[in-house]
Coordinates of C-alpha atoms in Angstrom, one line a residue:
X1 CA 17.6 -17.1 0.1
X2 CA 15.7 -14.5 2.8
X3 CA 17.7 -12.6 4.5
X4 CA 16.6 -11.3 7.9
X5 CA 18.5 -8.6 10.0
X6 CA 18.9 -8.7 13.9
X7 CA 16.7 -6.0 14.2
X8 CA 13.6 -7.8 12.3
X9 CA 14.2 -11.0 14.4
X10 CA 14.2 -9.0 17.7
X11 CA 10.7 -7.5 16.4
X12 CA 9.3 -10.4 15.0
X13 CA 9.9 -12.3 18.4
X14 CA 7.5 -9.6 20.4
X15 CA 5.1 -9.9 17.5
X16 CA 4.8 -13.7 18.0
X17 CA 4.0 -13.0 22.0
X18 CA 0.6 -10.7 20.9
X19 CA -2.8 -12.2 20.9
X20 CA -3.6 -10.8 17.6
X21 CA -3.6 -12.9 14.6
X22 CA -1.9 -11.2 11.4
X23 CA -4.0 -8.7 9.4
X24 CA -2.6 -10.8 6.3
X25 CA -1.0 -13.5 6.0
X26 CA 1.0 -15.2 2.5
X27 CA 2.1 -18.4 2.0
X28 CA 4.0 -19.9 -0.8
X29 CA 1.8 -17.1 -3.0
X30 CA 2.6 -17.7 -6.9
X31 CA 2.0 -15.5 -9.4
X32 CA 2.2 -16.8 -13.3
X33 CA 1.6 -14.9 -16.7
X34 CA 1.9 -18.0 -19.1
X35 CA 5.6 -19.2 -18.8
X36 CA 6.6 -16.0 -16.7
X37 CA 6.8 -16.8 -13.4
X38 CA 6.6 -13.6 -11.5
X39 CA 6.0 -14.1 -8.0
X40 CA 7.8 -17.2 -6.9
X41 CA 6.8 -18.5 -3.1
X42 CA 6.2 -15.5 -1.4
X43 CA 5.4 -15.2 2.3
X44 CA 4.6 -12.0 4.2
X45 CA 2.4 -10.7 7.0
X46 CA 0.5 -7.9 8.1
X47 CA -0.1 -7.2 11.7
X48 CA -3.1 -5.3 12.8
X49 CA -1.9 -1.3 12.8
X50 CA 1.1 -2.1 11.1
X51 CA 2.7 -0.3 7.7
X52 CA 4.7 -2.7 5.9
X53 CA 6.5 -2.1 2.6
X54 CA 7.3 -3.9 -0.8
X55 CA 10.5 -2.6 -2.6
X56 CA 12.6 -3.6 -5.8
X57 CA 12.7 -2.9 -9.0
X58 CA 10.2 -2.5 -11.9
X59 CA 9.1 -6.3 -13.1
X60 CA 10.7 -7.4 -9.0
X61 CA 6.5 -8.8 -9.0
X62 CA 5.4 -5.9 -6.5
X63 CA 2.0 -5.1 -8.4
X64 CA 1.5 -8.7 -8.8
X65 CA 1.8 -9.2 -5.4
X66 CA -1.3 -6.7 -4.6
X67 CA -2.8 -7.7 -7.6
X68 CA -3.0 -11.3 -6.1
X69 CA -4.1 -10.3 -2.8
X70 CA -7.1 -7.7 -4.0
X71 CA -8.2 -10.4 -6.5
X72 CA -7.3 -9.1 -9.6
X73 CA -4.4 -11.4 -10.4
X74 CA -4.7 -15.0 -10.3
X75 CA -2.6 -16.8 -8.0
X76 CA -1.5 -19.8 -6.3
X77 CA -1.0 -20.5 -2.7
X78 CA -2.6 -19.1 0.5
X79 CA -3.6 -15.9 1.2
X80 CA -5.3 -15.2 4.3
X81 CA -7.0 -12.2 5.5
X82 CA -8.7 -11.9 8.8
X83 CA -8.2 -16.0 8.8
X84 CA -10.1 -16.2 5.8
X85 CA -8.6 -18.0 3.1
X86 CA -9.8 -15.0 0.0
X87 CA -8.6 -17.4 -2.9
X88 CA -12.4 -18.4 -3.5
X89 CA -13.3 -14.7 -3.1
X90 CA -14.2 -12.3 -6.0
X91 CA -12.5 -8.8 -5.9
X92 CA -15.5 -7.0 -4.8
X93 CA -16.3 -9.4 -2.1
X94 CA -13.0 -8.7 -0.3
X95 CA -13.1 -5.5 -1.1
X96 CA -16.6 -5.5 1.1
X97 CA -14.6 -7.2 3.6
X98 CA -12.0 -4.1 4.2
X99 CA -9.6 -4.4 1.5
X100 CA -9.1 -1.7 -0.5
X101 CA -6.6 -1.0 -3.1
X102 CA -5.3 2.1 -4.2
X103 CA -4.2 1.6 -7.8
X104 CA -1.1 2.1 -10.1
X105 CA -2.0 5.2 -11.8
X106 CA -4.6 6.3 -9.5
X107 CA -7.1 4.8 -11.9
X108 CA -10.2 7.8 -11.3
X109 CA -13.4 8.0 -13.2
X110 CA -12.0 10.9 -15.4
X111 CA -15.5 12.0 -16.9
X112 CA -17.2 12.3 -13.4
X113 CA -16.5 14.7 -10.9
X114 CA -14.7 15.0 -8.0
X115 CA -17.5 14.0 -5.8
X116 CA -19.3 11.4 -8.1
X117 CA -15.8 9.6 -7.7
X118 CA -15.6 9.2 -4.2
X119 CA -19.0 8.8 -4.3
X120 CA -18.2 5.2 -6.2
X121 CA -15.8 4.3 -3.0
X122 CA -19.1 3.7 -1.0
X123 CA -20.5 1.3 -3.5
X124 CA -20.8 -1.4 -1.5
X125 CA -22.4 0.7 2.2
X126 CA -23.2 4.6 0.9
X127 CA -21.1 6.9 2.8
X128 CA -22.6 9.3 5.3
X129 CA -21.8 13.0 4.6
X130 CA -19.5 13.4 7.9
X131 CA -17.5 10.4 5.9
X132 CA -16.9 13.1 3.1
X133 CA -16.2 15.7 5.1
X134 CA -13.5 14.1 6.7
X135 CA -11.8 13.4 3.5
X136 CA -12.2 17.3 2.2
X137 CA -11.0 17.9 6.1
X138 CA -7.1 15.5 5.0
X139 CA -7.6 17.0 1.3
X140 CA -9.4 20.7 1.4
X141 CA -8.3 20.9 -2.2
X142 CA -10.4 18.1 -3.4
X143 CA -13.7 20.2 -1.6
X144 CA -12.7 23.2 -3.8
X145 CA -12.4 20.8 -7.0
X146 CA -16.1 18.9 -5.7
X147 CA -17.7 19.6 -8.8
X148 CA -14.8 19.5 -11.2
X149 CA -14.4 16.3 -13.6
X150 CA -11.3 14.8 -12.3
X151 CA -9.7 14.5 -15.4
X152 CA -9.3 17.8 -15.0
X153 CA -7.1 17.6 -12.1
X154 CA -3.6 17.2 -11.2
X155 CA -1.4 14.1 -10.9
X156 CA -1.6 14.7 -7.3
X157 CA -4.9 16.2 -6.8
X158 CA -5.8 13.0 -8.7
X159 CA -4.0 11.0 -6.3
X160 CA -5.7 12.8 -3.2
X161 CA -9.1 11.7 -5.3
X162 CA -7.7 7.7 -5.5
X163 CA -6.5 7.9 -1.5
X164 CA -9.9 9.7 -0.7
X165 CA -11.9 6.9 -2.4
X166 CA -10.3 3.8 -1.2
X167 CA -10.5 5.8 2.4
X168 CA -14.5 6.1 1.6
X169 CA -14.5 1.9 1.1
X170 CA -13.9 2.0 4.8
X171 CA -10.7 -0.2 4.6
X172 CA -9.6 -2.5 7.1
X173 CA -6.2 -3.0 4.8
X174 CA -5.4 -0.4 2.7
X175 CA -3.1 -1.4 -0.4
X176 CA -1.4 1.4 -2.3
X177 CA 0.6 0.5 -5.4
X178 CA 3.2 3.5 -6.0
X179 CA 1.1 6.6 -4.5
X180 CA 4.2 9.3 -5.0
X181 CA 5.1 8.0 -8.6
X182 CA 5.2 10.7 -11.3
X183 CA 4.0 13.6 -8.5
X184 CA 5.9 17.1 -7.9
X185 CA 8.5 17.0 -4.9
X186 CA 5.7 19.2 -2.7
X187 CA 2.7 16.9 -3.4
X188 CA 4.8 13.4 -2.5
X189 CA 5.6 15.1 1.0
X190 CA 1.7 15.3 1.4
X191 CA 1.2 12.2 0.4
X192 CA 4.2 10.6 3.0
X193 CA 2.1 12.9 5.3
X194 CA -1.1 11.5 4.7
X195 CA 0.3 8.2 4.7
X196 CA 1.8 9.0 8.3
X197 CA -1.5 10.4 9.6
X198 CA -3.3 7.2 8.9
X199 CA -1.1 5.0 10.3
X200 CA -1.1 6.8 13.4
X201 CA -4.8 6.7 13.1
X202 CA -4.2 2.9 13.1
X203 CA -5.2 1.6 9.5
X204 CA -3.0 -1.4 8.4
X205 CA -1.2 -0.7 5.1
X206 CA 0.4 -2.6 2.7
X207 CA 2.6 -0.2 0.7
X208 CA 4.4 -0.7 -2.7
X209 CA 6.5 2.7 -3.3
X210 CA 9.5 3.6 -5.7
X211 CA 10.8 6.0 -3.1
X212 CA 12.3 3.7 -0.6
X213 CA 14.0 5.8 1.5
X214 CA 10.3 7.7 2.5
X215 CA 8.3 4.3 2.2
X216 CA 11.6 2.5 5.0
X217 CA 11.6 5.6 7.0
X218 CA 7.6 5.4 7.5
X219 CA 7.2 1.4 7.2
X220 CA 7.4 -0.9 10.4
X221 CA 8.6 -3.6 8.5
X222 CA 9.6 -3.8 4.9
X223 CA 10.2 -7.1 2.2
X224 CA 12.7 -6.7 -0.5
X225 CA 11.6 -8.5 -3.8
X226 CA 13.8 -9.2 -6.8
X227 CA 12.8 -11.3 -9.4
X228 CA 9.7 -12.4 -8.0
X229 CA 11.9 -13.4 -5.3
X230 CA 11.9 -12.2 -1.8
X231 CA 15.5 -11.5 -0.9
X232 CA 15.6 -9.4 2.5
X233 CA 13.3 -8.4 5.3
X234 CA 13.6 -6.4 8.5
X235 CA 12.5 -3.6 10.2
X236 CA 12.5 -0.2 8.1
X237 CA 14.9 1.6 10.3
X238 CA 17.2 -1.9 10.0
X239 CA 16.4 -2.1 6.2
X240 CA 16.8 2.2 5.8
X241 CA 20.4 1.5 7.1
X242 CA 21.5 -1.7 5.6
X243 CA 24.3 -1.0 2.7
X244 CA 22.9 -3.5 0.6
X245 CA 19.4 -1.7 0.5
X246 CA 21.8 1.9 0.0
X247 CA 23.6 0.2 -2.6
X248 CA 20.4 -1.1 -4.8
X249 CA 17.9 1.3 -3.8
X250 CA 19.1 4.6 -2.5
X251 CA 22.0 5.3 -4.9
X252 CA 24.2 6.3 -2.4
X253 CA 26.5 4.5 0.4
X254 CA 26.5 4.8 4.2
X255 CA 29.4 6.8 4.7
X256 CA 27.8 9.7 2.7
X257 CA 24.2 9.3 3.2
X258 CA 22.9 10.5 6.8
X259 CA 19.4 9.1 7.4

């Protein structure tokens, strides 16, 4: 059974007084891989501007969750984006519609350069140069590395790449599927960064993270999922200080955590 905190039911009553329809809405999503049943009835939303966050443990059906909504998975259920049911729509289609994912793994063209892979985010409507200058503005590193195949780079220049991209796709939802996982302690402060600047830019994002404590601290709202099973949701402050979340997540209890 869902658990909700005070908190989260205080914030989800202002949300239902706002004229604006949810970014992204799930209903009763379903996610099978022959007789595993990874995502089991899920229901979450999205409201415009918002950052909300997916956490649990590896195999809790947090991919498969984006995977479904991106179009990559197959699913069950409704999934609405921008009242439009996408279950009929291919992958590229929706991502033509705003929604862009940033992958597990970053998932860059490593025998093109840095530039010929962001170049591959504007598929769909070319970018314009002041749309690449803006990224080198949030990742100057990437500007120096322009002509540099990009498996050349980093873990987390590579990740600065994958962000860049999706950001070049001109999302109107961006999905990122663990974008601090296997990155040095000084590059997953500039992504949190990153990931703070553009959601005070505005950008809706849907956030799956192994670092719960940055991904609470940032998130508006957040949705705990365990065995395909979504088990807790509140606000990220509410879910940040709830012992239960400290207990399964944070490795450490109230009493000697100060957050």
């Amino acid at each position: 059974m869902t658990t909700t905190t005070h908190s989260a039911t205080t914030q989800s009553k202002s949300q239902a007084d706002s004229t604006l329809p949810p970014m992204l809405s799930l209903q009763g999503v379903n996610v099978r891989y022959g007789n595993i049943h990874a995502v089991r009835d899920l229901t979450l939303t999205v409201n415009p501007g918002e950052l909300v966050c997916l956490i649990g443990a590896n195999g809790a059906g947090k991919s498969s969750t984006l995977g479904a909504i991106s179009g990559l998975v197959a699913s069950t259920g409704s999934i609405q984006y921008l009242g439009q049911n996408l279950q009929s729509l291919a992958a590229h289609d929706r991502v033509g519609q705003g929604l862009v994912l940033v992958p597990e793994g970053r998932g860059v063209f490593t025998r093109m350069t840095v530039q010929e892979n962001l170049a591959m985010g504007g598929y769909l409507h070319p970018s314009r140069e002041e749309e690449y200058e803006a990224v080198y503005a949030r990742f100057p590193r990437l500007k120096e590395r322009r002509g540099q195949l990009a498996g050349t780079l980093s873990g987390g220049e590579q990740q600065m790449l994958a962000i860049g991209r999706a950001l070049l796709a001109r999302p109107r939802l961006l999905l990122l599927d663990e974008p601090s996982m296997g990155l040095a302690p000084l590059m997953i402060e500039l992504i949190f960064q990153t990931l703070a600047e553009l959601k005070a830019s505005g950008l809706s994002m849907l956030l799956i993270e192994q670092n719960a404590r940055g991904a609470l601290a940032l998130a508006d709202r957040g949705y705990v999922l365990e065995h395909g099973d979504m088990t807790l949701t509140g606000t990220g402050q509410a879910l940040l200080h709830d012992p239960r979340i400290h207990a399964a997540y944070l490795g450490a209890s109230l009493e000697n955590d100060h957050v």
